[in-house]
């Protein structure tokens, strides 16, 4: 299983970016996929998740209304559309996949339930 993130970059506050998480070796059919941000010196924190079994999306208080997680029709790519970006959104963004869907509604932000990770893509938001 390989996950590859792309789409990061440098953007001014208020701008937008769309991150992609492409999968090989599995399809995002029966898994949960989460997007996480890791700032320097901090732990990896969930920003959005999607339960592919029913397409339900999950967000944090900070990401709700600004970020949108979605998937393409092939089931092989998960996107994170990020709008109204803020400097505190800066960090390395990782996507993770898990088949541990029990209580995913509350567990999706927990990095330890994800078994497969990409290498990350850097997002920098300047003020």
PDB file of C-alpha atoms in Angstrom:
ATOM      1  CA  UNK A   1       0.000   0.000   0.000  1.00  0.00           C
ATOM      2  CA  UNK A   2       1.354   3.383  -0.951  1.00  0.00           C
ATOM      3  CA  UNK A   3      -0.174   6.796  -0.331  1.00  0.00           C
ATOM      4  CA  UNK A   4       1.235   9.864  -2.066  1.00  0.00           C
ATOM      5  CA  UNK A   5       0.265  13.399  -1.096  1.00  0.00           C
ATOM      6  CA  UNK A   6       0.650  16.376  -3.388  1.00  0.00           C
ATOM      7  CA  UNK A   7      -0.612  19.920  -3.805  1.00  0.00           C
ATOM      8  CA  UNK A   8       1.141  21.693  -0.981  1.00  0.00           C
ATOM      9  CA  UNK A   9       2.886  25.011  -1.373  1.00  0.00           C
ATOM     10  CA  UNK A  10       3.259  28.572  -0.186  1.00  0.00           C
ATOM     11  CA  UNK A  11       0.124  30.704  -0.082  1.00  0.00           C
ATOM     12  CA  UNK A  12      -0.893  33.993   1.491  1.00  0.00           C
ATOM     13  CA  UNK A  13      -3.414  34.116   4.292  1.00  0.00           C
ATOM     14  CA  UNK A  14      -6.913  33.954   2.850  1.00  0.00           C
ATOM     15  CA  UNK A  15      -5.787  31.866  -0.092  1.00  0.00           C
ATOM     16  CA  UNK A  16      -6.662  28.307  -1.098  1.00  0.00           C
ATOM     17  CA  UNK A  17      -4.935  25.034  -1.823  1.00  0.00           C
ATOM     18  CA  UNK A  18      -6.175  21.611  -2.840  1.00  0.00           C
ATOM     19  CA  UNK A  19      -4.252  18.637  -1.546  1.00  0.00           C
ATOM     20  CA  UNK A  20      -4.449  15.199  -3.122  1.00  0.00           C
ATOM     21  CA  UNK A  21      -3.856  11.779  -1.624  1.00  0.00           C
ATOM     22  CA  UNK A  22      -3.384   9.112  -4.285  1.00  0.00           C
ATOM     23  CA  UNK A  23      -3.454   5.441  -3.359  1.00  0.00           C
ATOM     24  CA  UNK A  24      -1.814   2.450  -4.958  1.00  0.00           C
ATOM     25  CA  UNK A  25      -2.186  -1.062  -3.690  1.00  0.00           C
ATOM     26  CA  UNK A  26      -5.658  -0.391  -2.345  1.00  0.00           C
ATOM     27  CA  UNK A  27      -8.781   1.498  -3.245  1.00  0.00           C
ATOM     28  CA  UNK A  28     -10.489   3.805  -0.841  1.00  0.00           C
ATOM     29  CA  UNK A  29     -13.643   1.656  -0.747  1.00  0.00           C
ATOM     30  CA  UNK A  30     -13.943   0.332   2.772  1.00  0.00           C
ATOM     31  CA  UNK A  31     -11.553   2.481   4.713  1.00  0.00           C
ATOM     32  CA  UNK A  32     -11.434   5.691   6.644  1.00  0.00           C
ATOM     33  CA  UNK A  33      -9.079   8.318   5.298  1.00  0.00           C
ATOM     34  CA  UNK A  34      -7.864  11.196   7.374  1.00  0.00           C
ATOM     35  CA  UNK A  35      -5.896  14.325   6.646  1.00  0.00           C
ATOM     36  CA  UNK A  36      -3.502  15.389   9.387  1.00  0.00           C
ATOM     37  CA  UNK A  37      -1.324  18.425   9.971  1.00  0.00           C
ATOM     38  CA  UNK A  38       1.967  18.315  11.812  1.00  0.00           C
ATOM     39  CA  UNK A  39       3.606  21.591  12.764  1.00  0.00           C
ATOM     40  CA  UNK A  40       7.229  21.711  13.950  1.00  0.00           C
ATOM     41  CA  UNK A  41       7.545  20.351  17.463  1.00  0.00           C
ATOM     42  CA  UNK A  42       3.925  19.246  17.584  1.00  0.00           C
ATOM     43  CA  UNK A  43       2.100  15.961  17.260  1.00  0.00           C
ATOM     44  CA  UNK A  44       0.170  15.038  14.153  1.00  0.00           C
ATOM     45  CA  UNK A  45      -3.367  16.433  14.420  1.00  0.00           C
ATOM     46  CA  UNK A  46      -6.424  15.453  12.413  1.00  0.00           C
ATOM     47  CA  UNK A  47      -8.043  18.161  10.307  1.00  0.00           C
ATOM     48  CA  UNK A  48     -10.596  16.147   8.298  1.00  0.00           C
ATOM     49  CA  UNK A  49     -11.674  12.566   7.780  1.00  0.00           C
ATOM     50  CA  UNK A  50     -13.945  10.624   5.472  1.00  0.00           C
ATOM     51  CA  UNK A  51     -15.558   7.256   5.987  1.00  0.00           C
ATOM     52  CA  UNK A  52     -15.618   5.755   2.537  1.00  0.00           C
ATOM     53  CA  UNK A  53     -18.249   3.131   3.356  1.00  0.00           C
ATOM     54  CA  UNK A  54     -20.897   5.837   3.353  1.00  0.00           C
ATOM     55  CA  UNK A  55     -19.005   8.959   2.317  1.00  0.00           C
ATOM     56  CA  UNK A  56     -19.580  10.740   5.594  1.00  0.00           C
ATOM     57  CA  UNK A  57     -17.087  13.528   6.241  1.00  0.00           C
ATOM     58  CA  UNK A  58     -15.746  14.753   9.566  1.00  0.00           C
ATOM     59  CA  UNK A  59     -14.086  18.023  10.511  1.00  0.00           C
ATOM     60  CA  UNK A  60     -12.639  19.780  13.509  1.00  0.00           C
ATOM     61  CA  UNK A  61     -14.041  23.006  14.804  1.00  0.00           C
ATOM     62  CA  UNK A  62     -11.191  24.822  13.081  1.00  0.00           C
ATOM     63  CA  UNK A  63     -11.520  23.145   9.699  1.00  0.00           C
ATOM     64  CA  UNK A  64     -15.310  23.035   9.425  1.00  0.00           C
ATOM     65  CA  UNK A  65     -16.564  25.566   6.911  1.00  0.00           C
ATOM     66  CA  UNK A  66     -13.103  26.172   5.445  1.00  0.00           C
ATOM     67  CA  UNK A  67     -11.920  22.688   4.438  1.00  0.00           C
ATOM     68  CA  UNK A  68     -13.693  20.065   2.357  1.00  0.00           C
ATOM     69  CA  UNK A  69     -12.645  16.436   2.113  1.00  0.00           C
ATOM     70  CA  UNK A  70     -13.840  14.518  -0.923  1.00  0.00           C
ATOM     71  CA  UNK A  71     -12.972  11.637  -3.208  1.00  0.00           C
ATOM     72  CA  UNK A  72     -12.858  11.110  -6.922  1.00  0.00           C
ATOM     73  CA  UNK A  73     -15.076   8.659  -8.789  1.00  0.00           C
ATOM     74  CA  UNK A  74     -12.366   6.033  -9.115  1.00  0.00           C
ATOM     75  CA  UNK A  75     -12.001   5.738  -5.362  1.00  0.00           C
ATOM     76  CA  UNK A  76      -8.247   6.069  -5.633  1.00  0.00           C
ATOM     77  CA  UNK A  77      -7.775   9.717  -4.688  1.00  0.00           C
ATOM     78  CA  UNK A  78      -8.906  11.734  -1.684  1.00  0.00           C
ATOM     79  CA  UNK A  79      -8.814  15.510  -1.821  1.00  0.00           C
ATOM     80  CA  UNK A  80      -8.626  18.216   0.805  1.00  0.00           C
ATOM     81  CA  UNK A  81      -9.815  21.572  -0.456  1.00  0.00           C
ATOM     82  CA  UNK A  82      -8.571  24.267   1.908  1.00  0.00           C
ATOM     83  CA  UNK A  83     -10.001  27.771   1.689  1.00  0.00           C
ATOM     84  CA  UNK A  84      -9.531  30.889   3.790  1.00  0.00           C
ATOM     85  CA  UNK A  85      -6.171  29.615   4.920  1.00  0.00           C
ATOM     86  CA  UNK A  86      -4.600  31.013   8.063  1.00  0.00           C
ATOM     87  CA  UNK A  87      -0.959  31.087   9.212  1.00  0.00           C
ATOM     88  CA  UNK A  88      -1.828  28.519  11.883  1.00  0.00           C
ATOM     89  CA  UNK A  89      -2.705  26.063   9.111  1.00  0.00           C
ATOM     90  CA  UNK A  90       1.000  25.850   8.303  1.00  0.00           C
ATOM     91  CA  UNK A  91       2.563  22.402   8.598  1.00  0.00           C
ATOM     92  CA  UNK A  92       3.210  19.142   6.849  1.00  0.00           C
ATOM     93  CA  UNK A  93      -0.026  17.531   5.746  1.00  0.00           C
ATOM     94  CA  UNK A  94      -0.296  13.756   5.749  1.00  0.00           C
ATOM     95  CA  UNK A  95      -3.048  11.455   4.641  1.00  0.00           C
ATOM     96  CA  UNK A  96      -3.648   8.210   6.445  1.00  0.00           C
ATOM     97  CA  UNK A  97      -5.844   5.191   5.748  1.00  0.00           C
ATOM     98  CA  UNK A  98      -7.395   2.741   8.167  1.00  0.00           C
ATOM     99  CA  UNK A  99      -9.799  -0.197   8.165  1.00  0.00           C
ATOM    100  CA  UNK A 100     -10.426   0.301  11.880  1.00  0.00           C
ATOM    101  CA  UNK A 101     -13.826   1.887  11.414  1.00  0.00           C
ATOM    102  CA  UNK A 102     -15.354   0.997  14.780  1.00  0.00           C
ATOM    103  CA  UNK A 103     -16.578   4.253  16.308  1.00  0.00           C
ATOM    104  CA  UNK A 104     -14.854   6.164  13.492  1.00  0.00           C
ATOM    105  CA  UNK A 105     -17.245   9.021  14.161  1.00  0.00           C
ATOM    106  CA  UNK A 106     -15.261   9.911  17.287  1.00  0.00           C
ATOM    107  CA  UNK A 107     -11.942   8.195  16.594  1.00  0.00           C
ATOM    108  CA  UNK A 108     -11.127   9.664  13.188  1.00  0.00           C
ATOM    109  CA  UNK A 109      -8.752  12.381  14.563  1.00  0.00           C
ATOM    110  CA  UNK A 110      -6.621   9.797  16.381  1.00  0.00           C
ATOM    111  CA  UNK A 111      -3.482   9.206  14.341  1.00  0.00           C
ATOM    112  CA  UNK A 112      -2.795   5.830  15.974  1.00  0.00           C
ATOM    113  CA  UNK A 113      -5.784   4.138  14.295  1.00  0.00           C
ATOM    114  CA  UNK A 114      -4.305   4.747  10.839  1.00  0.00           C
ATOM    115  CA  UNK A 115      -2.095   2.005   9.460  1.00  0.00           C
ATOM    116  CA  UNK A 116      -0.912   3.499   6.194  1.00  0.00           C
ATOM    117  CA  UNK A 117       0.595   6.946   5.686  1.00  0.00           C
ATOM    118  CA  UNK A 118       1.971   9.043   2.903  1.00  0.00           C
ATOM    119  CA  UNK A 119       5.204  11.006   3.019  1.00  0.00           C
ATOM    120  CA  UNK A 120       3.499  14.365   3.535  1.00  0.00           C
ATOM    121  CA  UNK A 121       3.283  17.626   1.662  1.00  0.00           C
ATOM    122  CA  UNK A 122       4.327  21.002   3.064  1.00  0.00           C
ATOM    123  CA  UNK A 123       1.783  23.799   3.388  1.00  0.00           C
ATOM    124  CA  UNK A 124       3.011  27.243   4.354  1.00  0.00           C
ATOM    125  CA  UNK A 125       0.596  30.121   4.889  1.00  0.00           C
ATOM    126  CA  UNK A 126       2.169  33.551   5.140  1.00  0.00           C
ATOM    127  CA  UNK A 127       0.546  36.412   7.016  1.00  0.00           C
TER     128      UNK A 127
END
